mmCIF file of C-alpha atoms and ligand atoms in Angstrom:
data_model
loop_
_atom_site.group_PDB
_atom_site.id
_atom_site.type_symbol
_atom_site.label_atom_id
_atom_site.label_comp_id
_atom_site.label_asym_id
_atom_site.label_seq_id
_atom_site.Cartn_x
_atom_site.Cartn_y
_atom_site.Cartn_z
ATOM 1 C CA UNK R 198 22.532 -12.447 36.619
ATOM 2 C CA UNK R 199 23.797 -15.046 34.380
ATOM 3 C CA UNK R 200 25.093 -18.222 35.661
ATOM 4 C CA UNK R 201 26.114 -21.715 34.652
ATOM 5 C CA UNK R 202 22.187 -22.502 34.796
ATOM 6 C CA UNK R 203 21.511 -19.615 32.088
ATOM 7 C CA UNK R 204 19.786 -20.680 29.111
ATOM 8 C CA UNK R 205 20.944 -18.863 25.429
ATOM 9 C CA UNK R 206 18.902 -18.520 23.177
ATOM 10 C CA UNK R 207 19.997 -16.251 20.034
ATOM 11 C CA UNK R 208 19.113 -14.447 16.534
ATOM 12 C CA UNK R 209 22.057 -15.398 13.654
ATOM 13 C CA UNK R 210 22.218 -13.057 10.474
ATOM 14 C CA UNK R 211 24.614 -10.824 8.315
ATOM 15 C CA UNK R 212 24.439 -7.944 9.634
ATOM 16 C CA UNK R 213 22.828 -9.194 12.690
ATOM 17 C CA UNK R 214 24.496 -6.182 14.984
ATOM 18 C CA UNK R 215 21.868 -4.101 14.580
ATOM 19 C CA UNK R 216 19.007 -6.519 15.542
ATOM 20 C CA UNK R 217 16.430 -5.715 17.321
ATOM 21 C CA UNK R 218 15.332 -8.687 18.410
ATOM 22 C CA UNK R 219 17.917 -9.096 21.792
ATOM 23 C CA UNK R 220 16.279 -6.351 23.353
ATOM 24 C CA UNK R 221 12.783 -7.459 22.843
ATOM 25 C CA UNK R 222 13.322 -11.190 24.012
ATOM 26 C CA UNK R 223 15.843 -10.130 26.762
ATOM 27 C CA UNK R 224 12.742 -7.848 28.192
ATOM 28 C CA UNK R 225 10.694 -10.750 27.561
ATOM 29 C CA UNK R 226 12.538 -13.187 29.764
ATOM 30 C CA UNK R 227 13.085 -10.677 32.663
ATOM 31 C CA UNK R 228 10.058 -9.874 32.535
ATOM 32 C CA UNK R 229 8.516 -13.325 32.864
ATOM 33 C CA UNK R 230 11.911 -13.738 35.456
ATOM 34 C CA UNK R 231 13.534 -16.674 33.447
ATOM 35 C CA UNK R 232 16.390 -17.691 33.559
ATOM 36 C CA UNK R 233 17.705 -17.240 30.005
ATOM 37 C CA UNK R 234 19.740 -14.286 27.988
ATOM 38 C CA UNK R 235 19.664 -13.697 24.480
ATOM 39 C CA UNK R 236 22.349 -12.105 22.203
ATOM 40 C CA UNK R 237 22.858 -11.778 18.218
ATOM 41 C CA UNK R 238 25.636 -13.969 16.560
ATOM 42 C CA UNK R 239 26.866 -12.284 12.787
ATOM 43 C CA UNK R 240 27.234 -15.706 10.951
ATOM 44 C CA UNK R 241 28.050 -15.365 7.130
ATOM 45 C CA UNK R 242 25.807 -16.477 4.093
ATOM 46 C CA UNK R 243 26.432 -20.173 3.711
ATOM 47 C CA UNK R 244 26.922 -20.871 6.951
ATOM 48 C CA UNK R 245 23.400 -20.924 7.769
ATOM 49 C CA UNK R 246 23.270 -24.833 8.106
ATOM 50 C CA UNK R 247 26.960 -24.832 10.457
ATOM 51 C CA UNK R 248 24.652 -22.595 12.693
ATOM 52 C CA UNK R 249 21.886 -25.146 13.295
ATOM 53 C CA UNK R 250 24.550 -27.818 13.896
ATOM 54 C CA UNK R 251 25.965 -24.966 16.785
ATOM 55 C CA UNK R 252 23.002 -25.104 18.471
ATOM 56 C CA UNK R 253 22.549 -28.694 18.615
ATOM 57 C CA UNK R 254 26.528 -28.995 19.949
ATOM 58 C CA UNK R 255 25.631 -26.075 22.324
ATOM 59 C CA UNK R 256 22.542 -26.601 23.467
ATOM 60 C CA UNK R 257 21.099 -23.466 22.510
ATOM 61 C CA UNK R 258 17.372 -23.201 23.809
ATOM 62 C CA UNK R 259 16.138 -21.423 20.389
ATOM 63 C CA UNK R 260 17.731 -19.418 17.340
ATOM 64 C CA UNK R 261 15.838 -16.915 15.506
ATOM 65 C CA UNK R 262 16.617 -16.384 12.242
ATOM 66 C CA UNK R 263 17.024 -13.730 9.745
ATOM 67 C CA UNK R 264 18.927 -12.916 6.336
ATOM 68 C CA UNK R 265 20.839 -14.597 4.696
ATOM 69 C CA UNK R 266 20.102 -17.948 6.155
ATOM 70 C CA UNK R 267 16.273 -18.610 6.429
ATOM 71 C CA UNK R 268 16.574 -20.900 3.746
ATOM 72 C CA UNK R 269 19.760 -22.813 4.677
ATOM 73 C CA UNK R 270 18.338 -23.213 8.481
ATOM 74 C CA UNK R 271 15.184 -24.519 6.311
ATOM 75 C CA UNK R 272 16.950 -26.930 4.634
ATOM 76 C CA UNK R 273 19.065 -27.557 7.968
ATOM 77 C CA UNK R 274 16.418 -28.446 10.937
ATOM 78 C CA UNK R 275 15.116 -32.204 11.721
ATOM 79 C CA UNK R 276 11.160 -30.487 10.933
ATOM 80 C CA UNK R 277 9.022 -27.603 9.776
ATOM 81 C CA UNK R 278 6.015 -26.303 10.697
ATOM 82 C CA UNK R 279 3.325 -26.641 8.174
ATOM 83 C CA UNK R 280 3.602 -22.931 8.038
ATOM 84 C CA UNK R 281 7.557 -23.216 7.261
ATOM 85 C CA UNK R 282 7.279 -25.892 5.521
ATOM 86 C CA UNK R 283 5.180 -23.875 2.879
ATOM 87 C CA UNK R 284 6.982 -20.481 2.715
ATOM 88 C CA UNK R 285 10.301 -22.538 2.360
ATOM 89 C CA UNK R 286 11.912 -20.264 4.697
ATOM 90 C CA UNK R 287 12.758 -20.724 8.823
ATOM 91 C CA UNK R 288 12.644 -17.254 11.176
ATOM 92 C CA UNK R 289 12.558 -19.206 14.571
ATOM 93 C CA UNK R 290 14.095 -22.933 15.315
ATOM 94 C CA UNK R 291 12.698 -24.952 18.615
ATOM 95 C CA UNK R 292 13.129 -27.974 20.187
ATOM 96 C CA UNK R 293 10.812 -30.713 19.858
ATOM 97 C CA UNK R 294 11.986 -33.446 22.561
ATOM 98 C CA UNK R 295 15.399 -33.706 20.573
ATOM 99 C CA UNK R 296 14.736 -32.972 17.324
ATOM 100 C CA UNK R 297 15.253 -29.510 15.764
ATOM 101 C CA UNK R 298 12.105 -28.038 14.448
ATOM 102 C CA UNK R 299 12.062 -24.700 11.998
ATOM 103 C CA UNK R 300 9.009 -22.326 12.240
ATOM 104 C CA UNK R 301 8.312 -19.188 10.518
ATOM 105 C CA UNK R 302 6.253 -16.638 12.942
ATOM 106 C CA UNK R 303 5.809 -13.472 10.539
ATOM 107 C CA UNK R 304 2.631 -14.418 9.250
ATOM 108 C CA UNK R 305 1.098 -15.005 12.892
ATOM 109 C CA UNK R 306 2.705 -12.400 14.277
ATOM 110 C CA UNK R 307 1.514 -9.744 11.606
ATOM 111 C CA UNK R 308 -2.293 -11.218 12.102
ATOM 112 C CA UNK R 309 -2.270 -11.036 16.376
ATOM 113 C CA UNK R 310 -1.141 -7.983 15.429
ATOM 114 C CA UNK R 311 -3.832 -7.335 13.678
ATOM 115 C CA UNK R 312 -6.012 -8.850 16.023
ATOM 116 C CA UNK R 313 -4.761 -7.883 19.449
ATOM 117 C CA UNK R 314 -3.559 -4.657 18.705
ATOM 118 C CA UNK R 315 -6.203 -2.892 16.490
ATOM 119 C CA UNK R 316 -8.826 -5.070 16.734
ATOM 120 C CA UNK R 317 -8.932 -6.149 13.286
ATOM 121 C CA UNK R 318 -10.214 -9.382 11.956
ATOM 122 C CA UNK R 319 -9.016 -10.042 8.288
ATOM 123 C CA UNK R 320 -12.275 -12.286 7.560
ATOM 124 C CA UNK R 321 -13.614 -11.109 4.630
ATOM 125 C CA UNK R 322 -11.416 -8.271 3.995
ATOM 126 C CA UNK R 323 -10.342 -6.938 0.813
ATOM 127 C CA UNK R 324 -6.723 -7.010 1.041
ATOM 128 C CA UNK R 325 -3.373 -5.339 -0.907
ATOM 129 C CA UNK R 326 -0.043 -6.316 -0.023
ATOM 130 C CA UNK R 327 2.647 -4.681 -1.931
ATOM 131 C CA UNK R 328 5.916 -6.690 -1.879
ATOM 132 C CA UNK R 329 6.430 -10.305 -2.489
ATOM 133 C CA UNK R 330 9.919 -10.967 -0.722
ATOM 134 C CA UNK R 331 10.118 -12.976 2.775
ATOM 135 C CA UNK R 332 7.794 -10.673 4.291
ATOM 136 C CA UNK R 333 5.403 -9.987 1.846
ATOM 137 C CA UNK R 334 4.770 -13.883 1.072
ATOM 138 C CA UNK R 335 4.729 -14.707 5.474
ATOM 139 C CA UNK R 336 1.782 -11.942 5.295
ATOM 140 C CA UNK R 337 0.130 -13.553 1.587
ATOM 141 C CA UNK R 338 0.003 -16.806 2.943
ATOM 142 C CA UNK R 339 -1.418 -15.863 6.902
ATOM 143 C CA UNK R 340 -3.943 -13.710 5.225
ATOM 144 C CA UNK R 341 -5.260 -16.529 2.805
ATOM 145 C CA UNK R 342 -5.218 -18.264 5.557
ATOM 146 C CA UNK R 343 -7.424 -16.344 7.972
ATOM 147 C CA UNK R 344 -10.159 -15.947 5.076
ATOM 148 C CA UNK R 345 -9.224 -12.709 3.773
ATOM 149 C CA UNK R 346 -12.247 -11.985 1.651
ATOM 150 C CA UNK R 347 -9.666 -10.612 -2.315
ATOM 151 C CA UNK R 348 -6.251 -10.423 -2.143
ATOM 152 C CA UNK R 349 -4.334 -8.612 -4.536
ATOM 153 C CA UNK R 350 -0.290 -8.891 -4.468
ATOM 154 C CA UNK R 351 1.449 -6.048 -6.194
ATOM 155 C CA UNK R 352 5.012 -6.299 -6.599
ATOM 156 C CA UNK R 353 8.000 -4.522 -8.967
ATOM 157 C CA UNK R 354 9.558 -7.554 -10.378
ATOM 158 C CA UNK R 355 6.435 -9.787 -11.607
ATOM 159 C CA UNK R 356 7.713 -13.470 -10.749
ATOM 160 C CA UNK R 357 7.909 -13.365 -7.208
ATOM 161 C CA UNK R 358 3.887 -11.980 -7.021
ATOM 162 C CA UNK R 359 2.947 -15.078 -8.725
ATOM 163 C CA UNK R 360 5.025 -17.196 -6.468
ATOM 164 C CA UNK R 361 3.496 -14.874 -3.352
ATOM 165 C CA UNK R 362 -0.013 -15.148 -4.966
ATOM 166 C CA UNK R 363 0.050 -18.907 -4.889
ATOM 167 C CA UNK R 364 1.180 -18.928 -1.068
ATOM 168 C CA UNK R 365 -1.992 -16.784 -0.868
ATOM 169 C CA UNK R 366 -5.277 -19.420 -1.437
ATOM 170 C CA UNK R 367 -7.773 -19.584 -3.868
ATOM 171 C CA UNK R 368 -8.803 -15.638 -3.327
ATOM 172 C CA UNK R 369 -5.100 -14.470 -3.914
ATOM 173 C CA UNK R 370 -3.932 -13.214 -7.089
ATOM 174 C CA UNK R 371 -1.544 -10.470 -8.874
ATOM 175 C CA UNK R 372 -3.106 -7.463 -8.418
ATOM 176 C CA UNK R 373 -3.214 -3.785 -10.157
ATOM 177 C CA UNK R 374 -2.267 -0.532 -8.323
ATOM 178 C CA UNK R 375 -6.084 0.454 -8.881
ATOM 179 C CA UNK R 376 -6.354 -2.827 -6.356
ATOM 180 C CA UNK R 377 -5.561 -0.515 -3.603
ATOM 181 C CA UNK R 378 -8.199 2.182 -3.738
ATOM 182 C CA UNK R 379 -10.958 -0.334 -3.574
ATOM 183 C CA UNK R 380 -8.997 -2.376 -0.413
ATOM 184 C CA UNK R 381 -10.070 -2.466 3.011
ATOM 185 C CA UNK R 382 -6.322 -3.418 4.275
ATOM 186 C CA UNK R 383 -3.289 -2.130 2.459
ATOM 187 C CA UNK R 384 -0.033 -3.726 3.517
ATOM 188 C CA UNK R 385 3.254 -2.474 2.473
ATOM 189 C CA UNK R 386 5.917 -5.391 2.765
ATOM 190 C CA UNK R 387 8.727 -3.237 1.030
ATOM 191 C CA UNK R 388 11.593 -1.773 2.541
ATOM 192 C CA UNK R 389 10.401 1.497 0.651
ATOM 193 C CA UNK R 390 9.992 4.202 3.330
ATOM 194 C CA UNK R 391 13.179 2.755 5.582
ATOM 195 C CA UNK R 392 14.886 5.179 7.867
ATOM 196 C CA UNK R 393 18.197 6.409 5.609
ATOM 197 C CA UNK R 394 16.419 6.322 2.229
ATOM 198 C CA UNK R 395 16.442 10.068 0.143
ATOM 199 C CA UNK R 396 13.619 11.750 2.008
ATOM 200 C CA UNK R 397 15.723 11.889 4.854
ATOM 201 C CA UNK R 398 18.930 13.622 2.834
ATOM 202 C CA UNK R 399 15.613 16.185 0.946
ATOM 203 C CA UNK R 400 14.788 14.404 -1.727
ATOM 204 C CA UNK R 401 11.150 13.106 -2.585
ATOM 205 C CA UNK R 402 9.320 10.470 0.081
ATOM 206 C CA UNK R 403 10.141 7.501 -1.079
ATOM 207 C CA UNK R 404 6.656 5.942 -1.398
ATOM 208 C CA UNK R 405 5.872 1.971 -2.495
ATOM 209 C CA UNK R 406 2.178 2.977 -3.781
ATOM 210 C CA UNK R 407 0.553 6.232 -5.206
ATOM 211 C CA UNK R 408 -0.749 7.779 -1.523
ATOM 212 C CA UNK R 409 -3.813 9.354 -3.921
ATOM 213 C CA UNK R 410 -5.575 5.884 -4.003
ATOM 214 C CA UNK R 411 -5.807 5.676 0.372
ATOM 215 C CA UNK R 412 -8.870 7.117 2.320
ATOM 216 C CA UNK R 413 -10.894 6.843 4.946
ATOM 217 C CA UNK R 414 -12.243 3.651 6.074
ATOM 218 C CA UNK R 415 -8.718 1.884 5.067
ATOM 219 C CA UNK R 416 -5.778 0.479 7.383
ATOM 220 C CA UNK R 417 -2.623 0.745 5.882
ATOM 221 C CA UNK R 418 0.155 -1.462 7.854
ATOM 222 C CA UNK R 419 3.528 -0.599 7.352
ATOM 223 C CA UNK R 420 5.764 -3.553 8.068
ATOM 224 C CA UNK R 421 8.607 -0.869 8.766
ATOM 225 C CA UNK R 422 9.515 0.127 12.113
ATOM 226 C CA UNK R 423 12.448 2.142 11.451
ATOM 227 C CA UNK R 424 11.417 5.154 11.400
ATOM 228 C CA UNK R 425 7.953 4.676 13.254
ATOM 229 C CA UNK R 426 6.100 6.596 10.828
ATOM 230 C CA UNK R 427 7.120 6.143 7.472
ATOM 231 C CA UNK R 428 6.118 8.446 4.361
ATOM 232 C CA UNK R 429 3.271 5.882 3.568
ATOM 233 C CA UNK R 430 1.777 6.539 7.029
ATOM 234 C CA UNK R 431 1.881 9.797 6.914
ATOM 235 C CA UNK R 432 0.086 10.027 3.964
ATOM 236 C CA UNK R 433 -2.402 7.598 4.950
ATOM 237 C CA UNK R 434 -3.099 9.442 7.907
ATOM 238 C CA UNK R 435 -3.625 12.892 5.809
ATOM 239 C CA UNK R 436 -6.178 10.865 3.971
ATOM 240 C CA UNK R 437 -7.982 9.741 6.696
ATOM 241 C CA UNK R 438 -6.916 5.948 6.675
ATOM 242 C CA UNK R 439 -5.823 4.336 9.545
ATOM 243 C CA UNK R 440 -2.063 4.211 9.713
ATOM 244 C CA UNK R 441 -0.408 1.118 11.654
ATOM 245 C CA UNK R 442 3.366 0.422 12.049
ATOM 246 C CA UNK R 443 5.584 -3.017 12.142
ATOM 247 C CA UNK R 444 6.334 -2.169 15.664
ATOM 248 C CA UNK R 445 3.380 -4.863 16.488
ATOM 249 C CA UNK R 446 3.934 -7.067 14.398
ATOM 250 C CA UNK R 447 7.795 -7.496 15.131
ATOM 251 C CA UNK R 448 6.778 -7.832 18.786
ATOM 252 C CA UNK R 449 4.076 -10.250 18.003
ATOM 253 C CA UNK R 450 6.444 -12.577 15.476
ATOM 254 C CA UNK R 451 9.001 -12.392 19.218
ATOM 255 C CA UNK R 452 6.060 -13.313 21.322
ATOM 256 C CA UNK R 453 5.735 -16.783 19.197
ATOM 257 C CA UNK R 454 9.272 -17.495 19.734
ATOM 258 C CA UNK R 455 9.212 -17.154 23.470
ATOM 259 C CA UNK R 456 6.361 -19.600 23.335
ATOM 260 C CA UNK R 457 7.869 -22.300 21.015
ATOM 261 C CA UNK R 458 11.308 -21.695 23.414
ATOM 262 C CA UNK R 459 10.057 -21.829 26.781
ATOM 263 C CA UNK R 460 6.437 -23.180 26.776
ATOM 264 C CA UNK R 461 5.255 -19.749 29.038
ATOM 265 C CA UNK R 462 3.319 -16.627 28.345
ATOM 266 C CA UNK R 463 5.560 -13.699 27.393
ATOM 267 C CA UNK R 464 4.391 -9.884 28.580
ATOM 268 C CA UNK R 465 3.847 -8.259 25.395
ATOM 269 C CA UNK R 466 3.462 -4.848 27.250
ATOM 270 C CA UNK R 467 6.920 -5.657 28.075
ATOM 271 C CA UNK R 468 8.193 -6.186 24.983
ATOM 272 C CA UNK R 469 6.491 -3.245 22.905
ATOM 273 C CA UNK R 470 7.340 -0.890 25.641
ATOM 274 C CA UNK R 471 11.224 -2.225 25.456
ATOM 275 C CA UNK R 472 11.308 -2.150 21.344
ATOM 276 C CA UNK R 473 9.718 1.541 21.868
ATOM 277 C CA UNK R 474 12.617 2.784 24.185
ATOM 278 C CA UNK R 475 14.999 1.222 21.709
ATOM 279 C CA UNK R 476 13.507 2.815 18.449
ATOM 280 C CA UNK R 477 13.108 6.049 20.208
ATOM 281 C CA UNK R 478 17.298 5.828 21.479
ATOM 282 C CA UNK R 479 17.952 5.068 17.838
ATOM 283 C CA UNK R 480 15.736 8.017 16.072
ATOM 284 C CA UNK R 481 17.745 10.233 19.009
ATOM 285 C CA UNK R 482 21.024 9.106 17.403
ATOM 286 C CA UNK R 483 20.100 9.419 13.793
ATOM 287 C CA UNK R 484 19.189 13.314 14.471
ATOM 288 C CA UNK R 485 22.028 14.111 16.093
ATOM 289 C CA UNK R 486 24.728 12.701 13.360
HETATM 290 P P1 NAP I 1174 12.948 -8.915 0.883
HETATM 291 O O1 NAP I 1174 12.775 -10.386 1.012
HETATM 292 O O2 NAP I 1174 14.262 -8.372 0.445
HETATM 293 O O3 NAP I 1174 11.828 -8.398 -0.155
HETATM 294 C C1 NAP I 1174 11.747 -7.054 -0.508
HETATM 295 C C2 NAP I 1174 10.512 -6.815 -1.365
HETATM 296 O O4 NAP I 1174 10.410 -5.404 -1.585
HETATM 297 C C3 NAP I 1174 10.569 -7.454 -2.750
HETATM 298 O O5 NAP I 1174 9.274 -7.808 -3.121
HETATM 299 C C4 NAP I 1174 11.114 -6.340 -3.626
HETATM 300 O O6 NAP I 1174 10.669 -6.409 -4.951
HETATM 301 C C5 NAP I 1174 10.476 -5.137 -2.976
HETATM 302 N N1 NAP I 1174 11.290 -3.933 -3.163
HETATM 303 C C6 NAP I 1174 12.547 -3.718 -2.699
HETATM 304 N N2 NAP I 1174 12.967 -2.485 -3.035
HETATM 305 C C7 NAP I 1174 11.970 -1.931 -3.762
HETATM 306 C C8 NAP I 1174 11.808 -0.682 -4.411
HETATM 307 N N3 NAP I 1174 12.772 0.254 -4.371
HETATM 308 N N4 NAP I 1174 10.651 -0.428 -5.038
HETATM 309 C C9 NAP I 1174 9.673 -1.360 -5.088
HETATM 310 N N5 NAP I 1174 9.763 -2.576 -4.483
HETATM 311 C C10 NAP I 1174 10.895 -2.851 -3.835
HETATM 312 O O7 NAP I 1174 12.622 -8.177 2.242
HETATM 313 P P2 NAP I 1174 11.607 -8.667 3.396
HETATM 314 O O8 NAP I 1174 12.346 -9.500 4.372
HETATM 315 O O9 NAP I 1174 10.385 -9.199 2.758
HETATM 316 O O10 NAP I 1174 11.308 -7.290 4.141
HETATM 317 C C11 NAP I 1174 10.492 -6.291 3.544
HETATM 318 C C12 NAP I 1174 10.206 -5.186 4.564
HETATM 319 O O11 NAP I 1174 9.441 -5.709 5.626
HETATM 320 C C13 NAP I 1174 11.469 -4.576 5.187
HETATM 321 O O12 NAP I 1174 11.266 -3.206 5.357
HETATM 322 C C14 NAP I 1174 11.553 -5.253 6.539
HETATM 323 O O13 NAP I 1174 12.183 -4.447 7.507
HETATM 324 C C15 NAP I 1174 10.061 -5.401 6.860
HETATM 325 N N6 NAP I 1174 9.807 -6.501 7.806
HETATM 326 C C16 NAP I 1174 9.194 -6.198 8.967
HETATM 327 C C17 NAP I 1174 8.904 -7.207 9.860
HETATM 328 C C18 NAP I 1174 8.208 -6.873 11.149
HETATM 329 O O14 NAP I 1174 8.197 -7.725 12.042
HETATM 330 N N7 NAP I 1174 7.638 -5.697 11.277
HETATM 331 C C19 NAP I 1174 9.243 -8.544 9.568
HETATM 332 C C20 NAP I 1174 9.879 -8.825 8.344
HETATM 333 C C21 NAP I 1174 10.155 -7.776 7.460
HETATM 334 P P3 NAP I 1174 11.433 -7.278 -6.085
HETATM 335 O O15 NAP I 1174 10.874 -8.669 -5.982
HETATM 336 O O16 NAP I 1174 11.087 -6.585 -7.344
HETATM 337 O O17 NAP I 1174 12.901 -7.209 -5.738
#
């Protein structure tokens, strides 16, 4: 029940509505039986900055953070993480005795992903991500990080894979599409494959790499989660690769926030089994409109 005592903690974006985050850290908190409730505030672009200053006047116990505004809240909070500091963009804000601090979680959460749910360790891995937006530089720079072995960075518009190959370490570097037949870990950090792109209205699956270049002894990650299986998994899993969703890593990215916010272990069973129920009520009401 929530009471005077309640802590808020909340995710601001435009369109935030739709977020999926409330009903992973609300599951989270209830399921660790804290005292705290989390809802989704639609701020407009610009007013990214304004936000931070809310939570300060109302003594919000953490914000996550999402589009428009990661780099506003960046340039907005007392601190980053080294992480944060780095990407140049904010996805989770926590207090430090009484000083804002700005993380950024994707890049963690993607590799105890990894980790925790398929038992993958990037060491040494030959590595493709396609995509070099927020997502796609969070996963560039984690990867470096961990000691993937060659990473490649393919990307449609060629600035941005420079910018994501630099975020990447000494092994990172613009890559080729011929990158990804001869990778051990394919990542595709594009929104290509979404739930509401053509396929679904009988055109062509929308793909973000030629599907001809996967086999076995790959993992392709999708960082979609919407739908759960994307037309990239599928045709990873035809080929024999291993085919892994953004379901983990969205729950994963959460999990750090709940950390950083309350200082206690979240139940990530929990979490993944409340994000399932959700995606599976929303696939429900896409087929029947
Ligand atoms: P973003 O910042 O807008 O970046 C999008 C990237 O995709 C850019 O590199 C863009 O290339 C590329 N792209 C967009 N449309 C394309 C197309 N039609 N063909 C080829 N490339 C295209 O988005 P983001 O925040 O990085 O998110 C990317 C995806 O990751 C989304 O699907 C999002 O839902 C997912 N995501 C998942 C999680 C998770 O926890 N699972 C977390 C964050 C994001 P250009 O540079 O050429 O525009």
């Amino acid at each position: 029940m929530i009471t005077g005592a309640t802590r808020l903690a909340a995710v601001i974006g435009w369109p935030a509505r739709h977020s999926l985050s409330p009903t992973i850290l609300n599951a989270a908190f209830a399921a660790a039986r804290l005292d705290w409730a989390y809802v989704a505030f639609e701020v407009p672009e610009g007013r990214g900055g304004d936000a931070v200053e809310a939570m300060r006047t109302l003594g919000l116990g953490g914000m996550s953070v999402t589009m428009p505004h990661k780099a506003a809240v960046w340039a907005a909070v007392d601190e980053r993480t080294p992480v944060a500091a780095e990407l140049g963009a904010v996805n989770c804000v926590f207090w430090r005795e009484d000083r804002l601090v700005g993380d950024n979680t994707d890049g963690v959460g993607f590799l105890d992903a990894l980790r925790d749910d398929q038992g993958i360790d990037v060491v040494g891995l030959r590595c493709v991500v396609v995509g070099a937006g927020g997502a796609g530089r969070a996963v560039a720079h984690a990867l470096g990080r961990a000691g993937a072995g060659d990473l490649a960075i393919l990307n449609r518009s060629p600035g941005p894979a420079t910018e994501a190959a630099a975020l990447g370490g000494a092994q990172a570097r613009v890559g080729a599409p011929a990158d990804v037949e001869a990778a051990d870990l394919v990542v595709n950090a594009t929104p290509v494959g979404m739930a509401g792109t053509r396929a679904e209205r009988g055109g062509p699956a929308p793909l973000p790499l030629d599907p001809g270049l996967l086999g076995p002894g790959q993992v392709v990650v999708d960082l979609i989660y919407h739908p759960l299986e994307t037309p990239l998994l599928a045709a990873a899993a035809i080929r024999g690769a291993a085919a892994v969703n953004g379901v983990g890593m969205l729950v994963h990215q959460a999990a750090h926030a709940f950390r950083r916010w309350t200082g206690s272990e979240p139940s990530i069973d929990a979490m993944a089994a409340a994000t399932r129920r959700e995606l599976a009520r929303r696939a429900r009401a896409d087929n029947s409109s």
